CSV table of C-alpha atoms in Angstrom, one decimal:
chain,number,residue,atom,x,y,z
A,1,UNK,CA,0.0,0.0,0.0
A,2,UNK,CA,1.5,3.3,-0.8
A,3,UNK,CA,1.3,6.3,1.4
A,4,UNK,CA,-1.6,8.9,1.7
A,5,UNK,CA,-0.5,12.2,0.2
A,6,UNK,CA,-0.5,15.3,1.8
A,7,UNK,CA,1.3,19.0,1.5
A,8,UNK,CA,4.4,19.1,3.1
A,9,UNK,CA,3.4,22.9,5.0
A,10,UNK,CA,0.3,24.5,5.5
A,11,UNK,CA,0.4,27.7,6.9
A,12,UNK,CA,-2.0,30.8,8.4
A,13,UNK,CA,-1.7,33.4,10.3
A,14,UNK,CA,-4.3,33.4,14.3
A,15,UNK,CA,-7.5,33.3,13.6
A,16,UNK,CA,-7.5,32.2,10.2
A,17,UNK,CA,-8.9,29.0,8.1
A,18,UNK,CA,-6.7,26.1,6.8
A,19,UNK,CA,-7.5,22.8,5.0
A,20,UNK,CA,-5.1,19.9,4.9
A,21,UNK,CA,-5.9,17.8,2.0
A,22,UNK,CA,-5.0,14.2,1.8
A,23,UNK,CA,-4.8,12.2,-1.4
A,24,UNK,CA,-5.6,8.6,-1.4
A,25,UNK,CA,-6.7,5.8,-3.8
A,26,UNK,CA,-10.3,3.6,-4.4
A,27,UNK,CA,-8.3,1.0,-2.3
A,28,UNK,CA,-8.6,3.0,0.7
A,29,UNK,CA,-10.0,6.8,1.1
A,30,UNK,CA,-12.7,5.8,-1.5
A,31,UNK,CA,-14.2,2.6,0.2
A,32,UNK,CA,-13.7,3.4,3.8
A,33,UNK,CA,-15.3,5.8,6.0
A,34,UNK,CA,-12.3,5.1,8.3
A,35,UNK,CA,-10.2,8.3,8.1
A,36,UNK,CA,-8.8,9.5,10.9
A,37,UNK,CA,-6.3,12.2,11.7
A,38,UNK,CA,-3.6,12.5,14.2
A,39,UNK,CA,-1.7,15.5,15.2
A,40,UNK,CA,1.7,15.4,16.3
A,41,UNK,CA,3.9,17.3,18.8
A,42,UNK,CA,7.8,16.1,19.0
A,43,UNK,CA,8.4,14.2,21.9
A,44,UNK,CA,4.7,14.0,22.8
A,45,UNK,CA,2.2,11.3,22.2
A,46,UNK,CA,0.2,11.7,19.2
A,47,UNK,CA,-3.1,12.4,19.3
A,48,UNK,CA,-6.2,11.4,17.7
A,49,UNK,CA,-8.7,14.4,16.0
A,50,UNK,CA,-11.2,12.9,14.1
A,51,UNK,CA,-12.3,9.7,13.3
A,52,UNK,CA,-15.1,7.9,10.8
A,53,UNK,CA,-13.9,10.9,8.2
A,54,UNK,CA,-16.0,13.9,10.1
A,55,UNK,CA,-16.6,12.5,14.2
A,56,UNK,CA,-14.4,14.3,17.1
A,57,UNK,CA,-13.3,12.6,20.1
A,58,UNK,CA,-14.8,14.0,23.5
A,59,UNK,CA,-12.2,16.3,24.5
A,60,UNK,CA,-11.4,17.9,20.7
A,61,UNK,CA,-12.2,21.2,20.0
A,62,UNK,CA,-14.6,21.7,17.4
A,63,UNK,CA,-12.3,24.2,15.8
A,64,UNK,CA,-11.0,20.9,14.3
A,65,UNK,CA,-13.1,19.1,11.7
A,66,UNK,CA,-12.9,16.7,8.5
A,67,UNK,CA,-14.8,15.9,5.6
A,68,UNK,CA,-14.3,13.2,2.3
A,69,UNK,CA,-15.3,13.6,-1.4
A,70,UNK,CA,-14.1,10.9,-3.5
A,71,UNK,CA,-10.6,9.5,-2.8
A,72,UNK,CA,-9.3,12.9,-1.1
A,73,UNK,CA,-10.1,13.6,2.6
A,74,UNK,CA,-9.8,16.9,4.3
A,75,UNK,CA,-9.0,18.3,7.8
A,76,UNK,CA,-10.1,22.4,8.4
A,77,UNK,CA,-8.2,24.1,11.4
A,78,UNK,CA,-11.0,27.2,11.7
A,79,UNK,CA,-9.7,30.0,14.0
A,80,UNK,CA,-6.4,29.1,14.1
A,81,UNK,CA,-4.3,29.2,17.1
A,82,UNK,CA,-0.4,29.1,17.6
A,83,UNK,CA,-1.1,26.1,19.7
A,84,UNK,CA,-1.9,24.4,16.2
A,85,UNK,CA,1.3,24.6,15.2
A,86,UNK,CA,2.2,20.6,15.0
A,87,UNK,CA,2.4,18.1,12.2
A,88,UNK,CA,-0.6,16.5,10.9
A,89,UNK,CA,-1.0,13.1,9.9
A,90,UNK,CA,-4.4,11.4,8.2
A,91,UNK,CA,-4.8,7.6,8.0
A,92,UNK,CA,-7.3,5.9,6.3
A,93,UNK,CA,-8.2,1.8,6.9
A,94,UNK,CA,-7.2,-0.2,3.9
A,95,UNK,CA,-8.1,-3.7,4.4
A,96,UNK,CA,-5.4,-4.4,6.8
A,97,UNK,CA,-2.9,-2.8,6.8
A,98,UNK,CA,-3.8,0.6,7.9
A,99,UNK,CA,-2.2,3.4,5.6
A,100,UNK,CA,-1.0,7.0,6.5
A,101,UNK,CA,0.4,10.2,4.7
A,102,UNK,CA,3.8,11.6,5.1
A,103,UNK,CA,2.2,14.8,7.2
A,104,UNK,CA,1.7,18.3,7.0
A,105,UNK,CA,3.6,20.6,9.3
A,106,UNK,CA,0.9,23.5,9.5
A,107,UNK,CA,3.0,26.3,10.9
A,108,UNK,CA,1.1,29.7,12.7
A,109,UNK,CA,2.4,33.0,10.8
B,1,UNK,CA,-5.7,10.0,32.6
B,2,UNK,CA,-5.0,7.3,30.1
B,3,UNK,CA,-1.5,6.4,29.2
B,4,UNK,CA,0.8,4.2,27.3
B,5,UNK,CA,4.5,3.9,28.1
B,6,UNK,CA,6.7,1.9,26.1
B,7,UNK,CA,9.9,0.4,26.2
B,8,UNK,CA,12.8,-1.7,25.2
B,9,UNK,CA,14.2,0.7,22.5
B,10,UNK,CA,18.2,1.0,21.7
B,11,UNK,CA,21.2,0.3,19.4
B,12,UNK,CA,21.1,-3.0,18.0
B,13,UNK,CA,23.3,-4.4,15.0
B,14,UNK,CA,21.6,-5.5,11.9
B,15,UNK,CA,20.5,-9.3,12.3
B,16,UNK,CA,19.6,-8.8,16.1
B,17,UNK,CA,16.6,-8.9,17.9
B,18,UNK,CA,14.8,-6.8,20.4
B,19,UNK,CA,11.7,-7.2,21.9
B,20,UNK,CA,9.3,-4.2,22.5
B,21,UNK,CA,6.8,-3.3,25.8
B,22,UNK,CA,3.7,-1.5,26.2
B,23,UNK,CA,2.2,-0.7,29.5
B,24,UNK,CA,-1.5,0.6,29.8
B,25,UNK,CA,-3.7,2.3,32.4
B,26,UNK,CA,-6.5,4.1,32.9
B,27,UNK,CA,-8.4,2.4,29.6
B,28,UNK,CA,-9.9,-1.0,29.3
B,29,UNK,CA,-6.6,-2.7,27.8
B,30,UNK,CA,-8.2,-5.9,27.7
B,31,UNK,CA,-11.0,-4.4,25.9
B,32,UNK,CA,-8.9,-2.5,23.4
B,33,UNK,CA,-7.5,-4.4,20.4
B,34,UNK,CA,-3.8,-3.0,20.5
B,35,UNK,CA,-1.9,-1.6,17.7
B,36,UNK,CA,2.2,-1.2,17.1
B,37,UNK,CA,2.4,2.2,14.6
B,38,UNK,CA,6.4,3.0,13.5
B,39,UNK,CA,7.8,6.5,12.8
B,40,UNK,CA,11.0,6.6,10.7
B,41,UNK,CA,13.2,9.2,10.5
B,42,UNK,CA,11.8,12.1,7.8
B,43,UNK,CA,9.0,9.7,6.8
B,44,UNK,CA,5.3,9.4,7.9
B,45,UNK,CA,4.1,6.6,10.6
B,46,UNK,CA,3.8,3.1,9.8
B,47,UNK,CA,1.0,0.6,10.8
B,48,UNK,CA,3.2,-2.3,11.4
B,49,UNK,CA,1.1,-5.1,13.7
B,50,UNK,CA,-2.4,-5.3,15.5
B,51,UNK,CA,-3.6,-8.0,17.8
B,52,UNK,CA,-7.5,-8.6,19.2
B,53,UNK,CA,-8.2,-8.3,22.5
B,54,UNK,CA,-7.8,-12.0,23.4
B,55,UNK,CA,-4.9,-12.4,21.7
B,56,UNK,CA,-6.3,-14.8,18.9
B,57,UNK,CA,-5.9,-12.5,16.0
B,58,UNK,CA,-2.9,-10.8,14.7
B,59,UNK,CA,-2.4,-8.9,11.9
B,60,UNK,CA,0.9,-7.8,9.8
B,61,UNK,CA,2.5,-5.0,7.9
B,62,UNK,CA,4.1,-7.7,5.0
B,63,UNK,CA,7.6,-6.5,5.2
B,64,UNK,CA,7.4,-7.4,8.9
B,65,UNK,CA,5.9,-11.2,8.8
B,66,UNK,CA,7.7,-13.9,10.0
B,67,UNK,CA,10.4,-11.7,11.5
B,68,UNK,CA,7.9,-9.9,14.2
B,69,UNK,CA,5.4,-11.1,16.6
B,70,UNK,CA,2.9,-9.1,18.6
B,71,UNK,CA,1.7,-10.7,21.7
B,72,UNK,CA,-0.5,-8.8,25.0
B,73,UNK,CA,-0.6,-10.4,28.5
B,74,UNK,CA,-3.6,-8.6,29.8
B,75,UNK,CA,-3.5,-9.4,33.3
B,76,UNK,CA,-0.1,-7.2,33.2
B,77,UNK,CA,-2.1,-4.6,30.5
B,78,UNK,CA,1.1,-5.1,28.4
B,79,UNK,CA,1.4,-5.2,24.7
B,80,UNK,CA,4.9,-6.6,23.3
B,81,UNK,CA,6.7,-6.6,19.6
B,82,UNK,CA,9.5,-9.1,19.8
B,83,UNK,CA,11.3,-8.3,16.9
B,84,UNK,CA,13.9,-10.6,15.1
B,85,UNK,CA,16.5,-9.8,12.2
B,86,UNK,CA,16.6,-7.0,12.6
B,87,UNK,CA,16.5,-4.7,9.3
B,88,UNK,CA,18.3,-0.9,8.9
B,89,UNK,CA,15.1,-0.2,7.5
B,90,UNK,CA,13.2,-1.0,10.9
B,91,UNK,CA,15.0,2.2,12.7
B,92,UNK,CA,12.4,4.0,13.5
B,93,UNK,CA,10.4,5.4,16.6
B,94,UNK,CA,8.0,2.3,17.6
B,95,UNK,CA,4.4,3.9,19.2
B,96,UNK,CA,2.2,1.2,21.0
B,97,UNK,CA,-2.0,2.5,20.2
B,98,UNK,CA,-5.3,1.9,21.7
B,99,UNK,CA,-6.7,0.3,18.3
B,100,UNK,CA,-10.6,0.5,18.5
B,101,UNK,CA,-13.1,1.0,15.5
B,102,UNK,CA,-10.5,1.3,12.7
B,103,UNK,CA,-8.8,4.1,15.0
B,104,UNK,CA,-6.0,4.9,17.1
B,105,UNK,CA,-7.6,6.3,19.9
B,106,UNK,CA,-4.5,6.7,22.8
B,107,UNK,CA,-0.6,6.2,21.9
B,108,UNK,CA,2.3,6.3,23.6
B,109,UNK,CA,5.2,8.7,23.4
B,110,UNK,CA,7.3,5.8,21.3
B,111,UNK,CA,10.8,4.2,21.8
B,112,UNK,CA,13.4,4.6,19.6
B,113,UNK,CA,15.3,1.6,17.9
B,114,UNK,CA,18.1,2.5,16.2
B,115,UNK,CA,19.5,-0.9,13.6
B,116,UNK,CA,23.3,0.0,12.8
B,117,UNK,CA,26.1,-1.8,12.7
């Protein structure tokens, strides 16, 4: 299975808008609802954002939130906040195994 | 608070063999299935082995089968990767995850295994 792809950098400056997009095949992103996305701190444990391509975990700001068309899901940082500034990662369930992108380090202008 | 703490990481030569460990609290361990994700250096995570929450089913990432084995002992809430022949393609930062519902709900900070000779 080859990697999900995603843009290297997103950035935006406090209080803005931003989409990560992430580009998969029919194999995965277009059969499964099972798209999740992870953000990433170094040193820190990574943590999960949304799940089933649109649900939050209790706990997740609704700042955060996804969405699918097609083979290409999407993850919107609304009202952005230096605290965003982390790498993102989406995954998507692909029959065993489970496949990821290479992340997007959205950085906060 | 949940948490996951892993470890069992270091230097190891190509051809060795290290094993992996996982320690949960504060979730139902023995309820989760449990998940081994890998992080190499400049490169997005892996998915590289899951296991069901008796132990009775275990998947693979292929370019890890018959050279790694994932096994739990829930009474300790400990998830394990022994890992054999050892690859410099396996250095990598190795996360244990909470693996319920085709997600990765909790993980653990990782452990680092580096393969060099």
């Amino acid at each position: 299975q080859s990697a999900l792809t995603q843009p290297a950098s997103v950035s935006g400056s406090p209080g803005q808008s931003i989409t990560i997009s992430c580009s998969g095949t029919s194999s995965d992103i277009g059969t499964y609802i099972y798209v999740s996305w992870y953000q990433y701190y170094p040193g820190k444990a990574p943590k999960l954002l949304i799940y089933d391509v649109t649900e939050r975990p209790s706990g997740i700001s609704d700042r955060f939130s996804g969405s699918k068309s097609g083979n290409t899901a999407s993850l919107t940082i609304s009202g952005l906040q230096a605290e965003d500034e982390a790498d993102y990662y989406c995954c998507s369930y692909a029959g065993s195994p489970y496949v990821f992108g290479a992340g997007t380090k959205v950085t906060v202008l | 608070e949940v948490q996951l703490v892993e470890s069992g990481g270091g230097l190891v030569r190509p051809g060795g063999s290290l094993r992996l460990s996982c320690v949960g609290s504060g979730f139902s361990f023995s309820g989760s299935w449990m998940t081994w994700v890998r992080q190499a250096p400049g490169r997005g995570p892996e998915w590289v082995a899951n296991i069901k929450q008796d132990g009775s089913i275990k998947n693979y990432l292929d370019s890890v089968k018959g050279r790694f084995t994932i096994f739990r002992d829930n009474a300790k809430n400990s998830l394990y990767l022994q890992m054999y022949s050892l690859r410099d393609e396996d250095t990598a930062i190795y996360y244990c995850a909470s693996n319920n519902d085709w997600r990765f709900d909790y993980w653990g900070q990782g452990a680092l295994v580096t393969v060099s000779s």
